[in-house]
mmCIF file of C-alpha atoms in Angstrom:
data_model
loop_
_atom_site.group_PDB
_atom_site.id
_atom_site.type_symbol
_atom_site.label_atom_id
_atom_site.label_comp_id
_atom_site.label_asym_id
_atom_site.label_seq_id
_atom_site.Cartn_x
_atom_site.Cartn_y
_atom_site.Cartn_z
ATOM 1 C CA UNK A 1 66.832 24.433 99.744
ATOM 2 C CA UNK A 2 66.427 20.725 98.903
ATOM 3 C CA UNK A 3 63.798 19.643 96.379
ATOM 4 C CA UNK A 4 62.556 16.179 97.351
ATOM 5 C CA UNK A 5 61.171 13.719 94.835
ATOM 6 C CA UNK A 6 59.871 10.153 94.628
ATOM 7 C CA UNK A 7 60.565 8.257 91.439
ATOM 8 C CA UNK A 8 60.933 4.929 89.708
ATOM 9 C CA UNK A 9 64.429 3.964 88.564
ATOM 10 C CA UNK A 10 65.221 0.600 87.013
ATOM 11 C CA UNK A 11 61.916 -0.764 88.279
ATOM 12 C CA UNK A 12 62.498 0.305 91.876
ATOM 13 C CA UNK A 13 60.775 3.067 93.855
ATOM 14 C CA UNK A 14 63.326 5.517 95.264
ATOM 15 C CA UNK A 15 63.522 9.020 96.663
ATOM 16 C CA UNK A 16 66.080 11.773 96.798
ATOM 17 C CA UNK A 17 66.799 15.437 96.167
ATOM 18 C CA UNK A 18 66.820 17.088 92.763
ATOM 19 C CA UNK A 19 69.882 19.189 91.972
ATOM 20 C CA UNK A 20 69.600 20.591 88.472
ATOM 21 C CA UNK A 21 69.568 17.608 86.106
ATOM 22 C CA UNK A 22 70.697 15.152 88.780
ATOM 23 C CA UNK A 23 68.912 13.297 91.580
ATOM 24 C CA UNK A 24 70.916 12.585 94.718
ATOM 25 C CA UNK A 25 69.637 9.290 96.122
ATOM 26 C CA UNK A 26 68.654 8.910 99.762
ATOM 27 C CA UNK A 27 67.668 5.941 101.883
ATOM 28 C CA UNK A 28 65.480 5.433 104.945
ATOM 29 C CA UNK A 29 62.180 7.300 105.283
ATOM 30 C CA UNK A 30 61.878 10.520 103.288
ATOM 31 C CA UNK A 31 59.500 12.113 105.806
ATOM 32 C CA UNK A 32 61.106 10.880 109.023
ATOM 33 C CA UNK A 33 64.723 9.813 108.588
ATOM 34 C CA UNK A 34 66.188 10.486 105.123
ATOM 35 C CA UNK A 35 69.871 9.623 104.810
ATOM 36 C CA UNK A 36 71.974 10.663 101.825
ATOM 37 C CA UNK A 37 73.880 8.014 99.907
ATOM 38 C CA UNK A 38 76.813 8.546 97.602
ATOM 39 C CA UNK A 39 74.749 7.612 94.580
ATOM 40 C CA UNK A 40 73.176 9.876 92.008
ATOM 41 C CA UNK A 41 71.338 9.395 88.726
ATOM 42 C CA UNK A 42 70.398 11.691 85.851
ATOM 43 C CA UNK A 43 66.978 13.272 86.277
ATOM 44 C CA UNK A 44 65.922 12.032 82.837
ATOM 45 C CA UNK A 45 66.627 8.436 83.912
ATOM 46 C CA UNK A 46 63.863 8.587 86.515
ATOM 47 C CA UNK A 47 60.091 8.492 86.174
ATOM 48 C CA UNK A 48 58.804 10.969 88.723
ATOM 49 C CA UNK A 49 55.945 9.935 90.989
ATOM 50 C CA UNK A 50 53.781 12.172 93.151
ATOM 51 C CA UNK A 51 56.251 13.550 95.716
ATOM 52 C CA UNK A 52 54.438 11.815 98.596
ATOM 53 C CA UNK A 53 51.955 8.940 98.775
ATOM 54 C CA UNK A 54 49.280 10.511 100.983
ATOM 55 C CA UNK A 55 46.219 8.817 102.424
ATOM 56 C CA UNK A 56 44.151 11.772 101.202
ATOM 57 C CA UNK A 57 44.307 15.297 99.832
ATOM 58 C CA UNK A 58 42.496 17.895 101.933
ATOM 59 C CA UNK A 59 41.325 20.549 99.453
ATOM 60 C CA UNK A 60 40.136 23.981 100.557
ATOM 61 C CA UNK A 61 37.064 25.851 99.324
ATOM 62 C CA UNK A 62 36.643 29.657 99.348
ATOM 63 C CA UNK A 63 40.157 30.249 100.640
ATOM 64 C CA UNK A 64 41.110 33.111 98.281
ATOM 65 C CA UNK A 65 39.623 36.533 98.858
ATOM 66 C CA UNK A 66 39.424 37.448 95.166
ATOM 67 C CA UNK A 67 37.324 34.384 94.332
ATOM 68 C CA UNK A 68 35.158 34.788 97.429
ATOM 69 C CA UNK A 69 34.440 38.355 96.300
ATOM 70 C CA UNK A 70 33.748 37.334 92.692
ATOM 71 C CA UNK A 71 31.319 34.602 93.747
ATOM 72 C CA UNK A 72 29.672 36.902 96.287
ATOM 73 C CA UNK A 73 30.336 34.402 99.052
ATOM 74 C CA UNK A 74 30.896 35.288 102.669
ATOM 75 C CA UNK A 75 34.451 34.880 103.938
ATOM 76 C CA UNK A 76 34.293 31.577 105.848
ATOM 77 C CA UNK A 77 34.787 31.633 109.589
ATOM 78 C CA UNK A 78 36.464 28.211 109.497
ATOM 79 C CA UNK A 79 38.290 26.274 106.775
ATOM 80 C CA UNK A 80 35.876 24.669 104.285
ATOM 81 C CA UNK A 81 37.250 21.574 102.626
ATOM 82 C CA UNK A 82 36.642 18.271 100.892
ATOM 83 C CA UNK A 83 38.782 15.156 100.403
ATOM 84 C CA UNK A 84 40.225 13.625 97.254
ATOM 85 C CA UNK A 85 40.638 9.842 97.296
ATOM 86 C CA UNK A 86 44.126 8.428 96.794
ATOM 87 C CA UNK A 87 42.923 6.739 93.598
ATOM 88 C CA UNK A 88 42.673 10.226 92.070
ATOM 89 C CA UNK A 89 46.377 11.011 92.436
ATOM 90 C CA UNK A 90 48.628 11.236 89.369
ATOM 91 C CA UNK A 91 52.066 12.741 88.867
ATOM 92 C CA UNK A 92 53.298 15.329 86.406
ATOM 93 C CA UNK A 93 53.442 13.856 82.919
ATOM 94 C CA UNK A 94 50.600 11.409 83.589
ATOM 95 C CA UNK A 95 47.350 11.691 81.661
ATOM 96 C CA UNK A 96 44.349 13.327 83.325
ATOM 97 C CA UNK A 97 41.334 11.376 82.085
ATOM 98 C CA UNK A 98 37.843 12.726 81.522
ATOM 99 C CA UNK A 99 35.182 11.093 83.715
ATOM 100 C CA UNK A 100 33.981 7.715 82.410
ATOM 101 C CA UNK A 101 36.802 7.565 79.890
ATOM 102 C CA UNK A 102 37.934 4.186 81.168
ATOM 103 C CA UNK A 103 36.386 0.765 81.682
ATOM 104 C CA UNK A 104 34.078 0.260 84.660
ATOM 105 C CA UNK A 105 32.610 -2.821 86.260
ATOM 106 C CA UNK A 106 29.271 -3.951 84.845
ATOM 107 C CA UNK A 107 26.417 -4.770 87.202
ATOM 108 C CA UNK A 108 26.727 -8.402 86.147
ATOM 109 C CA UNK A 109 30.389 -8.522 87.150
ATOM 110 C CA UNK A 110 29.950 -6.346 90.239
ATOM 111 C CA UNK A 111 28.531 -9.203 92.305
ATOM 112 C CA UNK A 112 31.828 -11.088 92.070
ATOM 113 C CA UNK A 113 33.668 -7.944 93.269
ATOM 114 C CA UNK A 114 31.698 -7.731 96.525
ATOM 115 C CA UNK A 115 33.472 -9.766 99.199
ATOM 116 C CA UNK A 116 30.689 -9.343 101.718
ATOM 117 C CA UNK A 117 28.672 -7.120 104.013
ATOM 118 C CA UNK A 118 29.290 -5.557 107.422
ATOM 119 C CA UNK A 119 27.729 -3.066 109.855
ATOM 120 C CA UNK A 120 28.557 0.642 109.599
ATOM 121 C CA UNK A 121 27.852 3.493 111.978
ATOM 122 C CA UNK A 122 28.232 6.571 109.773
ATOM 123 C CA UNK A 123 28.655 9.119 112.574
ATOM 124 C CA UNK A 124 27.957 12.751 111.665
ATOM 125 C CA UNK A 125 28.502 16.023 113.526
ATOM 126 C CA UNK A 126 25.170 17.351 112.311
ATOM 127 C CA UNK A 127 25.681 20.811 113.844
ATOM 128 C CA UNK A 128 28.681 21.306 111.548
ATOM 129 C CA UNK A 129 27.099 19.948 108.367
ATOM 130 C CA UNK A 130 25.177 23.127 107.474
ATOM 131 C CA UNK A 131 27.079 25.539 109.696
ATOM 132 C CA UNK A 132 28.286 27.518 106.671
ATOM 133 C CA UNK A 133 25.278 28.611 104.569
ATOM 134 C CA UNK A 134 27.277 28.527 101.346
ATOM 135 C CA UNK A 135 28.884 25.080 101.598
ATOM 136 C CA UNK A 136 27.577 21.845 103.085
ATOM 137 C CA UNK A 137 30.471 20.422 105.103
ATOM 138 C CA UNK A 138 29.945 16.704 104.470
ATOM 139 C CA UNK A 139 33.623 15.826 104.676
ATOM 140 C CA UNK A 140 34.288 17.650 107.928
ATOM 141 C CA UNK A 141 31.028 16.616 109.587
ATOM 142 C CA UNK A 142 31.633 12.953 108.832
ATOM 143 C CA UNK A 143 35.417 12.830 108.831
ATOM 144 C CA UNK A 144 36.399 13.418 112.456
ATOM 145 C CA UNK A 145 38.746 10.826 113.924
ATOM 146 C CA UNK A 146 36.721 7.812 115.154
ATOM 147 C CA UNK A 147 33.620 8.741 113.074
ATOM 148 C CA UNK A 148 34.044 5.889 110.555
ATOM 149 C CA UNK A 149 32.879 2.892 112.570
ATOM 150 C CA UNK A 150 32.453 -0.505 110.907
ATOM 151 C CA UNK A 151 32.582 -4.187 111.792
ATOM 152 C CA UNK A 152 32.793 -6.403 113.725
ATOM 153 C CA UNK A 153 32.901 -9.005 110.922
ATOM 154 C CA UNK A 154 32.186 -9.466 107.223
ATOM 155 C CA UNK A 155 29.405 -11.828 106.182
ATOM 156 C CA UNK A 156 30.020 -13.310 102.745
ATOM 157 C CA UNK A 157 26.964 -15.531 102.282
ATOM 158 C CA UNK A 158 23.973 -13.248 102.817
ATOM 159 C CA UNK A 159 21.317 -11.761 100.562
ATOM 160 C CA UNK A 160 21.401 -8.003 101.267
ATOM 161 C CA UNK A 161 17.821 -7.586 100.061
ATOM 162 C CA UNK A 162 16.672 -9.712 103.003
ATOM 163 C CA UNK A 163 18.597 -7.850 105.702
ATOM 164 C CA UNK A 164 17.106 -5.560 108.358
ATOM 165 C CA UNK A 165 19.142 -2.740 109.937
ATOM 166 C CA UNK A 166 18.466 -1.669 113.498
ATOM 167 C CA UNK A 167 20.024 1.126 115.539
ATOM 168 C CA UNK A 168 19.855 0.781 119.312
ATOM 169 C CA UNK A 169 20.730 3.865 121.388
ATOM 170 C CA UNK A 170 21.021 3.369 125.145
ATOM 171 C CA UNK A 171 18.851 0.272 124.937
ATOM 172 C CA UNK A 172 16.108 1.921 122.844
ATOM 173 C CA UNK A 173 15.469 1.036 119.217
ATOM 174 C CA UNK A 174 15.783 4.177 117.062
ATOM 175 C CA UNK A 175 15.902 2.669 113.578
ATOM 176 C CA UNK A 176 14.483 -0.472 111.995
ATOM 177 C CA UNK A 177 14.451 -0.601 108.217
ATOM 178 C CA UNK A 178 14.875 -3.152 105.407
ATOM 179 C CA UNK A 179 17.707 -2.961 102.900
ATOM 180 C CA UNK A 180 15.126 -3.869 100.254
ATOM 181 C CA UNK A 181 14.066 -0.189 100.417
ATOM 182 C CA UNK A 182 17.430 0.920 99.045
ATOM 183 C CA UNK A 183 17.446 3.071 95.885
ATOM 184 C CA UNK A 184 20.753 1.821 94.444
ATOM 185 C CA UNK A 185 21.345 -1.835 95.287
ATOM 186 C CA UNK A 186 24.926 -2.904 96.078
ATOM 187 C CA UNK A 187 25.825 -4.311 92.637
ATOM 188 C CA UNK A 188 24.608 -1.131 90.965
ATOM 189 C CA UNK A 189 26.521 1.027 93.439
ATOM 190 C CA UNK A 190 29.759 -0.836 92.700
ATOM 191 C CA UNK A 191 29.162 -0.503 88.949
ATOM 192 C CA UNK A 192 28.295 3.205 89.032
ATOM 193 C CA UNK A 193 30.959 4.264 91.554
ATOM 194 C CA UNK A 194 33.621 2.350 89.610
ATOM 195 C CA UNK A 195 32.906 4.738 86.728
ATOM 196 C CA UNK A 196 34.057 7.610 88.942
ATOM 197 C CA UNK A 197 36.981 6.134 90.866
ATOM 198 C CA UNK A 198 39.029 2.974 91.228
ATOM 199 C CA UNK A 199 37.671 0.668 93.887
ATOM 200 C CA UNK A 200 40.413 -1.317 95.578
ATOM 201 C CA UNK A 201 40.172 -4.606 97.441
ATOM 202 C CA UNK A 202 39.095 -3.814 101.000
ATOM 203 C CA UNK A 203 37.326 -0.554 100.121
ATOM 204 C CA UNK A 204 34.017 -0.019 101.918
ATOM 205 C CA UNK A 205 30.821 1.519 100.513
ATOM 206 C CA UNK A 206 28.380 2.876 103.108
ATOM 207 C CA UNK A 207 24.970 2.445 101.478
ATOM 208 C CA UNK A 208 23.198 5.218 103.385
ATOM 209 C CA UNK A 209 20.596 5.234 106.131
ATOM 210 C CA UNK A 210 16.838 5.551 106.504
ATOM 211 C CA UNK A 211 14.408 7.367 108.800
ATOM 212 C CA UNK A 212 14.970 7.571 112.519
ATOM 213 C CA UNK A 213 18.380 9.214 112.583
ATOM 214 C CA UNK A 214 18.958 10.872 115.946
ATOM 215 C CA UNK A 215 21.600 12.491 118.119
ATOM 216 C CA UNK A 216 23.930 10.906 120.658
ATOM 217 C CA UNK A 217 24.914 12.536 123.915
ATOM 218 C CA UNK A 218 28.247 11.910 125.654
ATOM 219 C CA UNK A 219 28.041 8.729 127.660
ATOM 220 C CA UNK A 220 25.730 7.062 125.154
ATOM 221 C CA UNK A 221 26.098 3.499 123.910
ATOM 222 C CA UNK A 222 25.040 2.859 120.331
ATOM 223 C CA UNK A 223 24.690 -0.441 118.481
ATOM 224 C CA UNK A 224 24.092 -1.211 114.829
ATOM 225 C CA UNK A 225 22.401 -4.604 114.548
ATOM 226 C CA UNK A 226 22.003 -6.625 111.356
ATOM 227 C CA UNK A 227 20.802 -10.168 111.921
ATOM 228 C CA UNK A 228 22.939 -12.466 109.809
ATOM 229 C CA UNK A 229 25.966 -10.186 110.164
ATOM 230 C CA UNK A 230 26.321 -9.124 113.783
ATOM 231 C CA UNK A 231 26.201 -6.253 116.252
ATOM 232 C CA UNK A 232 28.508 -3.235 116.164
ATOM 233 C CA UNK A 233 28.577 -1.504 119.555
ATOM 234 C CA UNK A 234 30.453 1.631 120.603
ATOM 235 C CA UNK A 235 30.377 4.178 123.402
ATOM 236 C CA UNK A 236 30.205 7.875 122.568
ATOM 237 C CA UNK A 237 32.185 10.258 124.755
#
């Protein structure tokens, strides 16, 4: 049975199969079309990476009967899970760091790290969120395909404290609130979140919502409107 590995060798990312103390190099796509070459290198000449480079790790909760019994939890009717961001991934041999054991962005510097602001429709399957009494399913309720809606543009020269967010559902205004009411302003969010995880260029922080959240029925049209940024409109089916 082949043992696949990704690794760095002579400054280049490669992949292949491990056979004892040797790695047999392959080319192509490891997950779709791996092709063996005639090359091999010693295992100790490679720096092993995580074996894949996933977009996320889906991690299960309460999926072992012994632990469910010990914690006096009910056996879940459906898989309970959360996601781990790809910035959390490290390979064997790498150092696992305690939280806040590395430099973070100060609030003063955070402003220069924010490229701009956009509209977000943070769609939630609210019936799933608290479906299991022992575990709030935030990841599942908010993570369905198509539930992360943002755009249509990024505004780079706006003062977020002066912005107003409106939600229009089927032509009726459901939300109208000022960003000045926010608890953690954007620069503080960037500073605090950067203490927990690496924020990469292009990452998006959804700053939350206010009163007026409601449900959408199939066939609905919903718009998020922020004057100075734009209007984000989608149909729900």
